[in-house]
Amino acid sequence: MQLDPELDLQLVRELNAPRELLYKCWTTPEHLVHWFVPKPHKVTHCSLDVRPGGACNTTFEVEGNLMENNGVYLEVIPNEKLVFTDGYTAGWKPAPEPFMTAIVTFEDLGGGRTRYTATARHRNPDTAKAHKDMGFYDGWGTVATQLETYAQGLKA
Amino acid sequence: MQLDPELDLQLVRELNAPRELLYKCWTTPEHLVHWFVPKPHKVTHCSLDVRPGGACNTTFEVEGNLMENNGVYLEVIPNEKLVFTDGYTAGWKPAPEPFMTAIVTFEDLGGGRTRYTATARHRNPDTAKAHKDMGFYDGWGTVATQLETYAQGLKA
């Protein structure tokens, strides 16, 4: 993927867990709630319909406030790739001001390891900058570590 | 589909052609160029990659001016449903100011007839109004008639 430094943010990590397991953690609500936001924040609700146009809805509790994140999946390649966005809600209803589109890929590195790449694409430089300033790298990095730890617990 | 009168425009027509043929006309560049814009305007280029995230690109010639329309498919159910938008270009690159999302469905009515529904969803009332004022109903209506005539020619 060719990145645009003004529009795209990307995190690449090698995780010590097989990609099938990471994909399962990403696509199963009972698993996702355990690692999807940096602790001590919580996911209080999660509803996933993992197909193009299917809902990808979560609610976070951050310092006592509930934040609803409603979106849809755009592309689903089992064990390899997930694309989702807040730019639509179910039924392909466009959001007035889309924030980002996330592309998550899982590459098998052999030996039960995975190259995990999370890319956030934005529609203009201001939105990308806002996302960076909100702590994209720290946030998504912490979450990648939480995902790895959680997946290893499932594997054991 | 529940319509929002402030955001959505919809055309419903019964066409005298089987839905498989209409779908083929929609998804094959050599066919699409013959009916996709109201005559005497022309489609001078068409490149379709009919899968979620695949390019849906056309160029129109309108009174000597070339108009490029680059987008992607969001959802593809063969012979039943196509969803596409200018809100992305290939690689899930978000467009700065998405205009619309089109949902086209083909319902089999038996006897080689099809209920053809074209819905354009917009992200705000201004965009929907602009699309209506550009002549959505006349334009998409003319194109539906052209599609029916062209498909009947293929069937013969």
Coordinates of C-alpha atoms in Angstrom, one line a residue:
Chain A
M1 CA 0.0 0.0 0.0
Q2 CA 1.4 3.4 -1.0
L3 CA 1.0 5.7 2.0
D4 CA 0.3 9.4 1.8
P5 CA 2.2 11.1 4.7
E6 CA -0.4 13.8 4.9
L7 CA -3.4 11.5 5.1
D8 CA -2.4 8.1 6.4
L9 CA -1.2 6.8 9.7
Q10 CA 0.3 3.3 10.0
L11 CA 1.5 1.0 12.7
V12 CA 3.4 -2.2 11.8
R13 CA 4.2 -4.8 14.5
E14 CA 5.3 -8.4 14.6
L15 CA 3.1 -10.3 17.0
N16 CA 3.9 -13.6 18.6
A17 CA 0.6 -15.3 17.8
P18 CA -0.8 -17.0 14.6
R19 CA -2.8 -14.8 12.3
E20 CA -5.9 -17.1 12.5
L21 CA -6.1 -16.4 16.2
L22 CA -5.6 -12.6 15.8
Y23 CA -8.3 -12.5 13.2
K24 CA -10.6 -14.4 15.5
C25 CA -9.9 -11.9 18.3
W26 CA -10.8 -9.0 15.9
T27 CA -14.0 -10.6 14.6
T28 CA -15.6 -12.1 17.8
P29 CA -17.3 -9.7 20.2
E30 CA -16.6 -11.8 23.3
H31 CA -12.9 -11.6 22.4
L32 CA -12.7 -8.1 21.1
V33 CA -14.0 -6.5 24.3
H34 CA -10.9 -7.7 26.2
W35 CA -8.2 -5.9 24.2
F36 CA -9.7 -3.3 21.8
V37 CA -9.2 -0.1 23.9
P38 CA -6.2 0.8 26.0
K39 CA -6.8 -0.3 29.6
P40 CA -8.3 0.9 32.0
H41 CA -10.8 2.1 29.4
K42 CA -13.4 -0.5 28.6
V43 CA -15.5 -1.8 25.7
T44 CA -19.0 -1.9 27.2
H45 CA -20.8 -3.0 24.0
C46 CA -19.7 -4.7 20.8
S47 CA -21.8 -5.9 17.8
L48 CA -20.1 -7.2 14.7
D49 CA -21.6 -8.3 11.4
V50 CA -18.4 -9.3 9.6
R51 CA -19.2 -8.8 5.9
P52 CA -19.1 -5.8 3.5
G53 CA -21.8 -3.4 4.7
G54 CA -22.3 -5.2 8.0
A55 CA -22.3 -3.2 11.2
C56 CA -19.1 -2.8 13.2
N57 CA -20.3 -1.1 16.4
T58 CA -18.6 -0.7 19.7
T59 CA -19.2 1.5 22.8
F60 CA -16.2 2.6 24.9
E61 CA -16.3 3.7 28.5
V62 CA -13.6 6.4 28.9
E63 CA -13.3 8.0 32.3
G64 CA -17.0 7.4 33.0
N65 CA -18.2 8.7 29.6
L66 CA -19.7 6.4 27.0
M67 CA -18.5 6.8 23.4
E68 CA -20.4 5.1 20.6
N69 CA -18.5 4.1 17.5
N70 CA -20.8 3.0 14.8
G71 CA -19.5 1.9 11.4
V72 CA -19.4 -0.9 8.8
Y73 CA -17.0 -3.3 7.4
L74 CA -15.9 -2.5 3.8
E75 CA -13.8 -5.5 3.0
V76 CA -13.4 -8.9 4.7
I77 CA -10.8 -11.5 3.7
P78 CA -10.8 -14.1 6.5
N79 CA -7.5 -14.4 8.4
E80 CA -5.9 -11.8 6.1
K81 CA -7.6 -8.4 6.0
L82 CA -10.3 -6.3 7.6
V83 CA -11.3 -2.9 6.4
F84 CA -13.9 -0.8 8.3
T85 CA -15.0 2.8 8.6
D86 CA -17.2 5.2 10.5
G87 CA -18.0 6.7 7.1
Y88 CA -21.2 4.5 6.9
T89 CA -23.6 2.9 9.2
A90 CA -25.6 -0.2 8.3
G91 CA -27.5 0.0 5.1
W92 CA -24.8 2.1 3.5
K93 CA -26.0 5.3 5.1
P94 CA -23.2 7.8 4.6
A95 CA -22.0 9.6 7.8
P96 CA -22.0 13.4 7.5
E97 CA -18.4 13.8 8.5
P98 CA -16.4 10.5 8.1
F99 CA -13.4 10.4 10.3
M100 CA -11.3 7.5 9.1
T101 CA -11.0 4.2 7.3
A102 CA -9.0 1.4 9.0
I103 CA -7.2 -1.3 7.1
V104 CA -5.9 -4.1 9.2
T105 CA -3.8 -6.9 7.6
F106 CA -2.4 -10.1 9.1
E107 CA 0.6 -11.6 7.3
D108 CA 1.8 -15.1 8.3
L109 CA 5.6 -15.0 9.2
G110 CA 5.8 -18.7 10.0
G111 CA 6.5 -20.2 13.5
G112 CA 3.2 -18.8 14.8
R113 CA 4.2 -15.2 14.2
T114 CA 2.3 -12.5 12.4
R115 CA 3.1 -9.2 10.8
Y116 CA 0.2 -7.0 12.0
T117 CA -0.3 -3.8 10.0
A118 CA -3.0 -1.2 11.0
T119 CA -3.4 1.7 8.7
A120 CA -5.8 4.6 9.2
R121 CA -6.6 6.6 6.1
H122 CA -8.2 10.0 6.3
R123 CA -10.0 12.3 3.8
N124 CA -8.0 15.4 4.5
P125 CA -4.8 16.4 6.3
D126 CA -6.7 18.1 9.2
T127 CA -8.4 14.8 10.1
A128 CA -5.2 12.9 9.9
K129 CA -3.5 15.4 12.1
A130 CA -6.3 15.3 14.7
H131 CA -6.0 11.5 14.8
K132 CA -2.3 11.7 15.2
D133 CA -2.7 14.3 18.0
M134 CA -5.3 12.1 19.7
G135 CA -2.5 9.6 20.2
F136 CA -2.8 7.2 17.2
Y137 CA 0.6 5.6 17.7
D138 CA 0.5 5.2 21.4
G139 CA -3.1 4.0 21.4
W140 CA -2.9 1.6 18.5
G141 CA 0.5 0.4 19.8
T142 CA -0.9 -0.3 23.3
V143 CA -3.9 -2.1 21.7
A144 CA -1.6 -4.3 19.6
T145 CA 0.3 -5.4 22.7
Q146 CA -3.0 -6.1 24.5
L147 CA -4.2 -8.1 21.5
E148 CA -1.0 -10.2 21.4
T149 CA -1.2 -10.9 25.2
Y150 CA -4.9 -11.8 25.0
A151 CA -4.4 -14.1 21.9
Q152 CA -1.5 -15.8 23.7
G153 CA -3.8 -16.6 26.6
L154 CA -6.3 -18.2 24.2
K155 CA -3.6 -20.2 22.6
A156 CA -2.3 -21.7 25.8
Chain B
M1 CA -34.6 0.1 2.7
Q2 CA -35.9 2.9 4.9
L3 CA -35.4 6.2 3.0
D4 CA -34.6 9.5 4.5
P5 CA -36.4 12.1 2.4
E6 CA -33.7 14.7 3.1
L7 CA -30.8 12.5 2.1
D8 CA -31.9 9.8 -0.3
L9 CA -33.2 9.8 -3.9
Q10 CA -34.7 6.7 -5.4
L11 CA -35.9 5.6 -8.8
V12 CA -38.0 2.3 -9.1
R13 CA -38.8 0.9 -12.5
E14 CA -40.1 -2.4 -13.9
L15 CA -37.9 -3.3 -16.8
N16 CA -38.8 -5.9 -19.5
A17 CA -35.5 -7.8 -19.3
P18 CA -34.2 -10.5 -17.0
R19 CA -32.1 -9.4 -14.1
E20 CA -29.1 -11.5 -15.1
L21 CA -28.9 -9.6 -18.3
L22 CA -29.3 -6.2 -16.6
Y23 CA -26.6 -7.1 -14.1
K24 CA -24.3 -8.1 -17.0
C25 CA -24.9 -4.7 -18.7
W26 CA -24.0 -3.0 -15.4
T27 CA -20.8 -5.0 -14.8
T28 CA -19.3 -5.4 -18.3
P29 CA -17.5 -2.3 -19.7
E30 CA -18.2 -3.2 -23.3
H31 CA -21.9 -3.2 -22.4
L32 CA -22.0 -0.3 -19.9
V33 CA -20.6 2.3 -22.4
H34 CA -23.8 1.9 -24.5
W35 CA -26.4 3.0 -22.0
F36 CA -24.8 4.5 -18.9
V37 CA -25.3 8.2 -19.6
P38 CA -28.2 10.0 -21.3
K39 CA -27.6 10.2 -25.1
P40 CA -26.1 12.1 -26.9
H41 CA -23.5 12.2 -24.0
K42 CA -21.0 9.4 -24.2
V43 CA -19.0 7.1 -22.0
T44 CA -15.5 7.4 -23.4
H45 CA -13.7 5.2 -20.9
C46 CA -14.8 2.5 -18.5
S47 CA -12.8 0.3 -16.1
L48 CA -14.6 -2.0 -13.7
D49 CA -13.2 -4.3 -11.0
V50 CA -16.4 -5.8 -9.7
R51 CA -15.6 -6.7 -6.0
P52 CA -15.7 -4.7 -2.8
G53 CA -12.9 -2.1 -3.0
G54 CA -12.4 -2.7 -6.8
A55 CA -12.3 0.3 -9.0
C56 CA -15.5 1.6 -10.7
N57 CA -14.2 4.2 -13.0
T58 CA -15.9 5.9 -16.0
T59 CA -15.2 9.0 -18.1
F60 CA -18.1 10.9 -19.7
E61 CA -18.0 13.3 -22.6
V62 CA -20.6 16.0 -22.0
E63 CA -20.7 18.7 -24.6
G64 CA -17.1 18.3 -25.5
N65 CA -15.9 18.2 -21.9
L66 CA -14.5 15.1 -20.3
M67 CA -15.7 14.2 -16.8
E68 CA -13.9 11.6 -14.8
N69 CA -15.8 9.6 -12.2
N70 CA -13.6 7.4 -10.1
G71 CA -15.0 5.3 -7.3
V72 CA -15.1 1.8 -5.9
Y73 CA -17.7 -0.9 -5.4
L74 CA -18.7 -1.4 -1.8
E75 CA -20.9 -4.5 -2.1
V76 CA -21.5 -7.0 -4.9
I77 CA -24.2 -9.7 -4.9
P78 CA -24.2 -11.1 -8.4
N79 CA -27.5 -10.6 -10.3
E80 CA -29.0 -8.9 -7.2
K81 CA -27.2 -5.9 -5.9
L82 CA -24.4 -3.4 -6.6
V83 CA -23.3 -0.7 -4.3
F84 CA -20.7 1.9 -5.4
T85 CA -19.5 5.3 -4.3
D86 CA -17.1 8.1 -5.3
G87 CA -16.3 8.3 -1.5
Y88 CA -13.2 6.1 -2.2
T89 CA -10.8 5.4 -4.9
A90 CA -9.0 2.0 -5.3
G91 CA -7.0 1.0 -2.1
W92 CA -9.7 2.5 0.1
K93 CA -8.4 6.0 -0.3
P94 CA -11.1 8.3 1.1
A95 CA -12.2 11.1 -1.2
P96 CA -12.1 14.6 0.5
E97 CA -15.7 15.4 -0.3
P98 CA -17.8 12.3 -1.1
F99 CA -20.8 13.0 -3.2
M100 CA -23.0 9.9 -3.2
T101 CA -23.4 6.2 -2.6
A102 CA -25.5 4.3 -5.2
I103 CA -27.4 1.1 -4.4
V104 CA -28.8 -0.7 -7.4
T105 CA -31.0 -3.7 -6.9
F106 CA -32.4 -6.2 -9.4
E107 CA -35.5 -8.2 -8.3
D108 CA -36.8 -11.0 -10.4
L109 CA -40.5 -10.4 -11.2
G110 CA -40.9 -13.6 -13.3
G111 CA -41.5 -13.7 -17.0
G112 CA -38.2 -12.1 -17.8
R113 CA -39.1 -8.9 -16.0
T114 CA -37.2 -7.1 -13.3
R115 CA -37.9 -4.5 -10.6
Y116 CA -34.9 -2.2 -10.9
T117 CA -34.3 0.1 -8.0
A118 CA -31.6 2.8 -8.0
T119 CA -31.0 4.6 -4.7
A120 CA -28.6 7.5 -4.2
R121 CA -27.7 8.2 -0.6
H122 CA -26.0 11.4 0.4
R123 CA -24.2 12.5 3.5
N124 CA -26.0 15.8 4.0
P125 CA -29.2 17.5 2.7
D126 CA -27.2 20.0 0.6
T127 CA -25.6 17.2 -1.4
A128 CA -28.9 15.4 -1.9
K129 CA -30.6 18.6 -3.1
A130 CA -27.7 19.4 -5.5
H131 CA -28.1 15.9 -6.9
K132 CA -31.8 16.3 -7.3
D133 CA -31.3 19.7 -8.9
M134 CA -28.8 18.2 -11.3
G135 CA -31.7 16.1 -12.6
F136 CA -31.4 12.8 -10.8
Y137 CA -34.9 11.7 -11.7
D138 CA -34.8 12.6 -15.4
G139 CA -31.2 11.4 -15.8
W140 CA -31.5 8.1 -14.0
G141 CA -34.9 7.5 -15.6
T142 CA -33.5 8.1 -19.1
V143 CA -30.6 5.8 -18.3
A144 CA -33.0 3.0 -17.1
T145 CA -34.9 3.2 -20.4
Q146 CA -31.6 3.1 -22.3
L147 CA -30.5 0.1 -20.2
E148 CA -33.8 -1.8 -20.9
T149 CA -33.5 -1.1 -24.7
Y150 CA -29.9 -2.1 -24.8
A151 CA -30.5 -5.3 -22.8
Q152 CA -33.4 -6.3 -25.0
G153 CA -31.1 -6.0 -28.0
L154 CA -28.7 -8.4 -26.4
K155 CA -31.5 -10.8 -25.6
A156 CA -32.8 -10.9 -29.2

